[in-house]
Coordinates of C-alpha atoms in Angstrom, one line a residue:
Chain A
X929 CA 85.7 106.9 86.5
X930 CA 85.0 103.0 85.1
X931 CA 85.2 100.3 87.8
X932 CA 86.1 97.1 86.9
X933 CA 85.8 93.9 89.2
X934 CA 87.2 90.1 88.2
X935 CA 87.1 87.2 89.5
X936 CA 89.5 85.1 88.3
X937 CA 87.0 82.1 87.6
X938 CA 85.4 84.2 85.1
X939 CA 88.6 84.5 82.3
X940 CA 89.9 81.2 80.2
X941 CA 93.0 79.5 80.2
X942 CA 93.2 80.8 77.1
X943 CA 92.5 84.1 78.1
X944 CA 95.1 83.9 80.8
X945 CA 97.8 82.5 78.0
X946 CA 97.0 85.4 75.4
X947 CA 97.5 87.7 78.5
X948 CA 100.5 86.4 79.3
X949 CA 102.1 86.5 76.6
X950 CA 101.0 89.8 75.8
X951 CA 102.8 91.1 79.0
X952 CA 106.6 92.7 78.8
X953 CA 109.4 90.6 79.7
X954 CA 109.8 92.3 82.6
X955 CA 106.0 91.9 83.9
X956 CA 106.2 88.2 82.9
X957 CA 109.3 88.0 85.0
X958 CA 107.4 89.9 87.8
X959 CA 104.4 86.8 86.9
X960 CA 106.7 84.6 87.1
X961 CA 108.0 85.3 90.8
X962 CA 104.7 84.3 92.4
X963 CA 104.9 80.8 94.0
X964 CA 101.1 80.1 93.7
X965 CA 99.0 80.2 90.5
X966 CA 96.2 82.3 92.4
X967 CA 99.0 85.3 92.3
X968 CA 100.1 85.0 89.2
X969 CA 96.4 84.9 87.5
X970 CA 95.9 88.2 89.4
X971 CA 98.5 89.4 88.1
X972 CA 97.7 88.5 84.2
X973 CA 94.1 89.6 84.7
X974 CA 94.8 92.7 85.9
X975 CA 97.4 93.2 82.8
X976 CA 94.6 92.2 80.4
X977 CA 92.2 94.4 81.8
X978 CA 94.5 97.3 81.4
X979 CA 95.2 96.4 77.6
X980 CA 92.1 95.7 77.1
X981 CA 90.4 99.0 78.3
X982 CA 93.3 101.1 77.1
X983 CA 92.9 99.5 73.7
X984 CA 89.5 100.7 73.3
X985 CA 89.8 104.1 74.4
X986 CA 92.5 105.1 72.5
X987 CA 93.3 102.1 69.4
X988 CA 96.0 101.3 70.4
X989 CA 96.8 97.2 70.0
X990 CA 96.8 95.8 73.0
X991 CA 100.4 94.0 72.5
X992 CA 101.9 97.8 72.0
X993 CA 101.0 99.4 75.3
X994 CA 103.6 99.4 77.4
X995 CA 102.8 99.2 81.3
X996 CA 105.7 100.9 83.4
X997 CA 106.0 100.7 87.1
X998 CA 107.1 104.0 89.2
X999 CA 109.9 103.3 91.7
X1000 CA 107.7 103.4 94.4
X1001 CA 105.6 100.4 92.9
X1002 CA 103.2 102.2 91.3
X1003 CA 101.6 101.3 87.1
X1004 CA 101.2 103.4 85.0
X1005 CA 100.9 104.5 80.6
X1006 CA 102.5 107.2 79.3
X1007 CA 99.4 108.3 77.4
X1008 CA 98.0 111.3 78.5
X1009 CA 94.4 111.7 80.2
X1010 CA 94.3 107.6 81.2
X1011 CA 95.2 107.2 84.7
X1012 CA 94.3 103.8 86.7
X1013 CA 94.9 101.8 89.6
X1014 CA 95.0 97.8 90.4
X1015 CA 94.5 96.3 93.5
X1016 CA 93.5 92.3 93.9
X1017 CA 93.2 90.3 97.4
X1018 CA 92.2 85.9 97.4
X1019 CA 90.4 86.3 94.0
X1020 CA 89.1 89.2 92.8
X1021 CA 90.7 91.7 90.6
X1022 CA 89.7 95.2 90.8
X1023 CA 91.0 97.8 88.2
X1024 CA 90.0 101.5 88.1
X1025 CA 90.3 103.7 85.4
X1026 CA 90.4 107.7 85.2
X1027 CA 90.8 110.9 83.5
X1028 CA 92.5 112.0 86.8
X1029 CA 94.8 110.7 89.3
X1030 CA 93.5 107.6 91.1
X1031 CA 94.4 105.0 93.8
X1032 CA 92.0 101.9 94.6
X1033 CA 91.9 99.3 97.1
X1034 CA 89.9 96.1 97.3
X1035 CA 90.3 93.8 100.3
X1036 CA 87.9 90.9 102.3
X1037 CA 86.6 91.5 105.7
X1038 CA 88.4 88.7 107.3
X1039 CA 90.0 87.6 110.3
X1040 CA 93.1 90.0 111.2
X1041 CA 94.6 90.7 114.5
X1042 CA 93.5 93.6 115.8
X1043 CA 97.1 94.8 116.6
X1044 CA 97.7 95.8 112.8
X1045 CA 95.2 98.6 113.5
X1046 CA 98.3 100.3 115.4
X1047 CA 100.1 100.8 112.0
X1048 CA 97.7 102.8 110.1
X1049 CA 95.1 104.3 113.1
X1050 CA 94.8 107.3 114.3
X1051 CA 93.3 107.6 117.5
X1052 CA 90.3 109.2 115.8
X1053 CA 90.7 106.5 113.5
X1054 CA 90.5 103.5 116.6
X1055 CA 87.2 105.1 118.0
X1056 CA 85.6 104.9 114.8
X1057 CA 86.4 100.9 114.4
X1058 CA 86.1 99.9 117.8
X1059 CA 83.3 102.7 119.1
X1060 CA 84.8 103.7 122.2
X1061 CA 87.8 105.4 123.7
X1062 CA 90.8 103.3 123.2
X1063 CA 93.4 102.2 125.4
X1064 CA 96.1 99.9 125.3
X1065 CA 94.5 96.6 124.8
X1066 CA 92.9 96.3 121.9
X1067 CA 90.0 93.3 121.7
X1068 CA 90.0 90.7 119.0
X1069 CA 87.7 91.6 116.2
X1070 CA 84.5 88.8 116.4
X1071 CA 81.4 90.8 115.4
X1072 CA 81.2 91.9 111.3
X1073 CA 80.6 95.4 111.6
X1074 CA 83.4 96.1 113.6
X1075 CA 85.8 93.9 111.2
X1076 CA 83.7 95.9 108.1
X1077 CA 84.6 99.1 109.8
X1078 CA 88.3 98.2 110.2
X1079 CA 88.3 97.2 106.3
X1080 CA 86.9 100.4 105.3
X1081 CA 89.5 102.4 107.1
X1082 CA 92.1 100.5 105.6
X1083 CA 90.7 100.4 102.3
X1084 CA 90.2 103.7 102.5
X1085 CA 93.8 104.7 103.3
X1086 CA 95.7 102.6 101.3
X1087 CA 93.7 103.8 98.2
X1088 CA 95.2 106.8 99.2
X1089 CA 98.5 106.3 99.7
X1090 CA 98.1 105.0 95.8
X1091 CA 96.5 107.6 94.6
X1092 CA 99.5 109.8 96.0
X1093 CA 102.1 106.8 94.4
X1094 CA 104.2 106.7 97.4
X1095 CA 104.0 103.4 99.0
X1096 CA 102.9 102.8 102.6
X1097 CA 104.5 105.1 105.3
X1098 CA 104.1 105.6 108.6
X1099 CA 102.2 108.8 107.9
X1100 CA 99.2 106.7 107.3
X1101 CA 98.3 107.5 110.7
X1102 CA 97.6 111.2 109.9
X1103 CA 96.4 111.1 106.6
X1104 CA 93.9 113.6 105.6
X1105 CA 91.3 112.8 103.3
X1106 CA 88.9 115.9 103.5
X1107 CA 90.3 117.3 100.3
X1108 CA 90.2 114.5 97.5
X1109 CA 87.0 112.7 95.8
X1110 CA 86.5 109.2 97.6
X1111 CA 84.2 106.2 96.9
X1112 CA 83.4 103.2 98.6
X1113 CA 81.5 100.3 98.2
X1114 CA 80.6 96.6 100.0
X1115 CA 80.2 93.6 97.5
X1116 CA 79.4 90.8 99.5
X1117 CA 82.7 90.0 101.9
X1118 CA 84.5 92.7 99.8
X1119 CA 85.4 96.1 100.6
X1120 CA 86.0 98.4 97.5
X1121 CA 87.5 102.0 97.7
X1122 CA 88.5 104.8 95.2
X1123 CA 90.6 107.9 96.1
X1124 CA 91.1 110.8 93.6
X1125 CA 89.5 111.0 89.5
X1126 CA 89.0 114.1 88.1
X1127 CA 87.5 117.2 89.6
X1128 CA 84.8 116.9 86.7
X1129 CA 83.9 113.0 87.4
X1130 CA 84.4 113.0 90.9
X1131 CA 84.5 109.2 92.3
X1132 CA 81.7 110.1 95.2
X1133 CA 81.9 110.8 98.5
X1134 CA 81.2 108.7 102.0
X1135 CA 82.7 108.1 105.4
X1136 CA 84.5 109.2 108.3
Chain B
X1075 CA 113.9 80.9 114.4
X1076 CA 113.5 80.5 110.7
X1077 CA 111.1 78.1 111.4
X1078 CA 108.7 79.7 113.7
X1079 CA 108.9 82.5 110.8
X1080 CA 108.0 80.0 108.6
X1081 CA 105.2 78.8 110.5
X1082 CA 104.0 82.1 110.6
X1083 CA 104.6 83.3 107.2
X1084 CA 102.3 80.3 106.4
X1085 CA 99.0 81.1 108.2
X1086 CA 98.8 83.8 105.2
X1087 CA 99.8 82.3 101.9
X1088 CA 99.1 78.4 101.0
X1089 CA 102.9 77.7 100.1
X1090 CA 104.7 74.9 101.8
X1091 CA 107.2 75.7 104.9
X1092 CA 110.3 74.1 103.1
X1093 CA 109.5 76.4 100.1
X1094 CA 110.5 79.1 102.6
X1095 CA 114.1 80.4 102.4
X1096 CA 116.3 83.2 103.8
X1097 CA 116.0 84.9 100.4
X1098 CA 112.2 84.6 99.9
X1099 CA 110.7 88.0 99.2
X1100 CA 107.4 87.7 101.1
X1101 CA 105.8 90.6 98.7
X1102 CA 106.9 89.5 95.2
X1103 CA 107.6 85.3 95.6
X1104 CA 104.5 85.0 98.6
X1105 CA 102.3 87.7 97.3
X1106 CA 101.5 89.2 100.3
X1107 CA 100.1 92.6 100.3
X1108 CA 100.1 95.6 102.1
X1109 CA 97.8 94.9 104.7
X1110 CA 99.0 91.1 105.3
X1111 CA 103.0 92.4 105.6
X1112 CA 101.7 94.7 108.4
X1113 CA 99.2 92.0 109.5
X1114 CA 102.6 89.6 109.3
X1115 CA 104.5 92.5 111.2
X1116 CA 102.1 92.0 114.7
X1117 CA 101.9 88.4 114.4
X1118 CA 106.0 88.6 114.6
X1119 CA 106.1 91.5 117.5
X1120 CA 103.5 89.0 119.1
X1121 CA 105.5 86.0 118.8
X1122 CA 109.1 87.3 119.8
X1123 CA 107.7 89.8 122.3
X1124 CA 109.6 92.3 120.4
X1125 CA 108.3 95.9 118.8
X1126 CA 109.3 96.8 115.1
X1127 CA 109.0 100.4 114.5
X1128 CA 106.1 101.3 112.1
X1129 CA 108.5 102.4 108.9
X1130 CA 110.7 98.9 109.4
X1131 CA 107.3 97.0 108.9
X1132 CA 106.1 98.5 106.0
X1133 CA 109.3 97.9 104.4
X1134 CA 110.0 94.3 105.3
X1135 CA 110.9 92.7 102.2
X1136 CA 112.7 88.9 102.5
X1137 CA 112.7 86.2 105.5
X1138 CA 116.2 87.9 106.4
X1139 CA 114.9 91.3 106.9
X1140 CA 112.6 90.2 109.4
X1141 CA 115.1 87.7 111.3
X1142 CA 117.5 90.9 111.3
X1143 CA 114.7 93.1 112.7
X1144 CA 113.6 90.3 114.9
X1145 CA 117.0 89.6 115.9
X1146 CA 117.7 94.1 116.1
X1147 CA 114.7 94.6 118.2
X1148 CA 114.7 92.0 120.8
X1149 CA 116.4 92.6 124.3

């Protein structure tokens, strides 16, 4: 498994311009959508990093690998043995690459209302981020270790729903993790977390 | 009520209100993601006292959607 973290600071205009117009119509048109710059520079740097890393491993030019999307949202190459996963939040870029299936998430700890936690928690799930029984109310998220521990879960979950390639459901709720390789990681404000890779590179293993 | 969604839709991305239409697609014109669309989900429950089921939220795709869910939901 090869992580790979941007920020969008770090690539050239001219980076960004090659990238773009490396990109399929239909990606470009995609690019094009965003209404803030911020967006759309995600969206080229994660392209680029793709071609880029793809490239190497396998020769192809960059210009001729063609990036589909699944119905359900999800990118992928139809070139055996590369599998890989984007995910980007503010400015940072996060692309992971593997010989297996793999879904990756990258988000900041920031302020969020504590009601989205309904959407994807489990009971199990609310004990864990709040550390006690829950009820009802649930309180607004000051202290950081609470808000890191509601990141993680998210992180953690909606890696997994991309690893799986089936877009957010309500079964989020009840998702089961006990059975696929998972990685996580804190860089600075940022949560990072990996779901699947190959049985012989496994991505790690940690939480809940 | 377009523009209390607009308000809202605007303490998440840094795009200005009257750039808001009926037809905006908050995931592919705004850039929200996954977790900000349910985050943008409560802050909508909260603000019209209404309850969108879990499925409707994750789904939620332009400024119409939600109005019709808004509009669906509310008693």
């Amino acid at each position: 498994m090869e992580i790979y973290k941007l920020q969008l600071k770090d690539i050239s205009e001219r980076e960004y311009q090659r990238g773009y117009g490396n990109m399929s119509a239909a990606r470009q048109a995609r690019c094009d959508r965003y209404r803030n710059d911020r967006d759309k520079k995600c969206c080229i740097a994660a392209d680029l990093t793709v071609r880029r890393v793809i490239s190497e491993k396998t020769g192809v030019p960059e210009a001729e690998i063609e990036i589909r999307i699944t119905p359900e949202g999800k990118p992928y190459v139809e070139i055996p043995g590369i599998h890989f996963s984007i995910s980007h939040c503010e400015d940072r870029v996060l692309v992971v690459f593997s010989d297996g299936e793999v879904g990756a998430d990258i988000e900041k700890c920031r302020k969020i209302n504590p009601g989205t936690s309904r959407y994807f928690c489990s009971d199990k799930d609310l004990s864990f981020i709040f550390r006690r029984e829950t009820d009802r109310f649930l309180p607004e998220i000051t202290d950081p270790e609470t808000l890191s521990r509601f990141f993680e879960v998210w992180t953690l979950k909606e890696a997994y729903v991309k690893y799986l390639g089936t877009g957010l459901s309500k079964e989020m709720k009840k998702i089961n993790f006990s059975d696929v390789p998972k990685y996580m990681e804190h860089d600075g404000d940022f949560v990072i977390c990996v779901v699947g890779g190959s049985v012989t590179d496994p991505a790690g293993c940690l939480i809940l | 009520m377009l523009e209390r969604i607009r308000d809202i839709i605007c303490e998440f991305v840094d795009v200005a209100p009257e750039e808001i239409t009926l037809d905006t697609n908050i995931r592919t014109d705004l850039g929200l993601n996954s977790l900000e669309l349910v985050n943008l989900a409560v802050e909508i429950e909260e603000e019209f006292d209404v309850e969108i089921p879990d499925r409707e939220a994750m789904e939620l795709q332009t400024v119409a959607d939600a109005i019709r869910i808004i509009e669906d939901y509310m008693d």
